Amino acid sequence: MTTGVTGRLGGIARHARPRGPIETLAEVSVSVESGLASDFRGAVKPGGRGRRQVSLIEAGDWAAAMAETGHSLPWWHRRANLLVEGLDLPKTPGTRLRIGQVVLEITQECDPCSRMEEVAEGLKAALTPDWRGGALARVIAGGVIAVGDTIEIIEG
């Protein structure tokens, strides 16, 4: 993995509870203890490793899934936290990304679930190949991130 490769944070979204409404934000505080502020997935459970604290999806992958299914839904319908523009997300667990002051470590692929079929017919299948559904990450260093921040691969 090449370090120093950069992209841009194109969007931020969170939801306070499972199946809850999505809230899009211009900026958000991110912490090691709770992921994105007020997002239900971010809190590390006692004895847990926080592998699913933050979810990321590439703008290009979402666009490809929309084209494949014939839909034109906004990216947050994927229920991901961060929209990545201009950067191929690393498909290697352990790779670290810096967004502003925040450091995230990729933990695993974000496999699309059956919920995606409720969003749009054919979406689960369209998000399945080649990590198109995105990546999950844990927070290594917290801070505040904002739409437009640079995303950089810092370790691979």
Coordinates of C-alpha atoms in Angstrom, one line a residue, residues 1 9-10 12 21 44 53 83 89 91 94 118 127 138 142 149 153:
M1 CA 0.0 0.0 0.0
L9 CA -14.0 13.6 2.6
G10 CA -17.2 14.2 0.6
I12 CA -20.6 12.7 6.8
P21 CA -33.1 8.2 10.4
V44 CA -16.9 0.2 21.9
Q53 CA -16.9 2.0 14.8
L83 CA -18.1 9.3 1.8
L89 CA -10.1 2.7 0.0
K91 CA -8.7 -3.4 1.1
G94 CA -4.5 -2.7 9.4
E118 CA -35.2 -2.6 1.3
L127 CA -22.6 -3.5 -3.6
R138 CA -11.7 1.6 14.3
G142 CA -9.9 11.2 17.7
D149 CA -11.0 17.5 4.7
I153 CA -3.2 6.8 3.6

